[in-house]
XYZ file of C-alpha atoms in Angstrom:
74
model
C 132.604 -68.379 91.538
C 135.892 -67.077 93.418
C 137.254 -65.839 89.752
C 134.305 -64.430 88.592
C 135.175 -61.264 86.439
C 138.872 -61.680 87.323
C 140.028 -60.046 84.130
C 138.988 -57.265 85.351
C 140.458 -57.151 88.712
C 143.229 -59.456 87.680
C 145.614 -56.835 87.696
C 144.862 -55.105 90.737
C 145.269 -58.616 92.535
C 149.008 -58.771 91.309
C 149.590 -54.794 92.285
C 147.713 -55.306 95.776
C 149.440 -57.412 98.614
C 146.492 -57.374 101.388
C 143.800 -58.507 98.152
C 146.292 -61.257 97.343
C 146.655 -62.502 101.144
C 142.809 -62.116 101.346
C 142.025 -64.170 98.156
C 144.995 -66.681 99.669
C 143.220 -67.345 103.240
C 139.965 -68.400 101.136
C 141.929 -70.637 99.028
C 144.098 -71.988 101.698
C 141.082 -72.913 103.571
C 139.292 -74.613 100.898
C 142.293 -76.432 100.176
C 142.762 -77.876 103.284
C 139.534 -79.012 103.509
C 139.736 -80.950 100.352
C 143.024 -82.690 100.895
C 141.863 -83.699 104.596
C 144.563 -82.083 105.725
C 145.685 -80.026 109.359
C 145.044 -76.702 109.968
C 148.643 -75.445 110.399
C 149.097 -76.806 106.826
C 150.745 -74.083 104.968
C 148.997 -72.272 102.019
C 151.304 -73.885 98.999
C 151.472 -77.761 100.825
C 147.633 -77.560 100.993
C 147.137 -76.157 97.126
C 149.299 -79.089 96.275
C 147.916 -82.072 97.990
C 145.082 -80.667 96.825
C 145.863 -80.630 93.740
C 144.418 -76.893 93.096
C 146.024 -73.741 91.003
C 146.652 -70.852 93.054
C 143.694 -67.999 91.964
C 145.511 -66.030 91.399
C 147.533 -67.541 88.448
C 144.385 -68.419 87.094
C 143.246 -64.869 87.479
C 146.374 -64.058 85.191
C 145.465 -66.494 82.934
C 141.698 -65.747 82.685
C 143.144 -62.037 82.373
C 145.715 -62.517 79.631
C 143.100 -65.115 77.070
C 140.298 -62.522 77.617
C 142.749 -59.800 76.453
C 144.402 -61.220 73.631
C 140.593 -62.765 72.865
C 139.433 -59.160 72.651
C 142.437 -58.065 70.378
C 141.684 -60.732 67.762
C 138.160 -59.259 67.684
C 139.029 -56.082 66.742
């Protein structure tokens, strides 16, 4: 639900530094909470025990197949 139409604002994420530290704190949080892990736990240890993608890669991802997927249509 967090990347829901993120090739839309996929490239607004990358251009905007508070939208990327806000979408960060979510993700950080959930991360923690999945790997069990302490509070203080820092953003990328938490992702990776937690085994999660950062969003927003993914939103680059989801951004770049939905744009090349819309070129081969044409």
């Amino acid at each position: 639900m967090t990347l829901y139409g993120s090739p839309v604002w996929a490239r607004e994420l990358t251009a905007n530094r508070r939208s990327k530290n806000l979408l960060r704190r979510v993700e950080r949080k959930l991360a923690v909470r999945v790997a069990h892990a302490y509070r203080t736990t820092s953003h990328a240890a938490a992702t990776a025990l937690a085994g999660l993608i950062p969003f927003d890669l993914l939103a680059e991802v989801d951004a770049h197949v939905y744009g090349r997927h819309r070129q081969l249509r044409q």
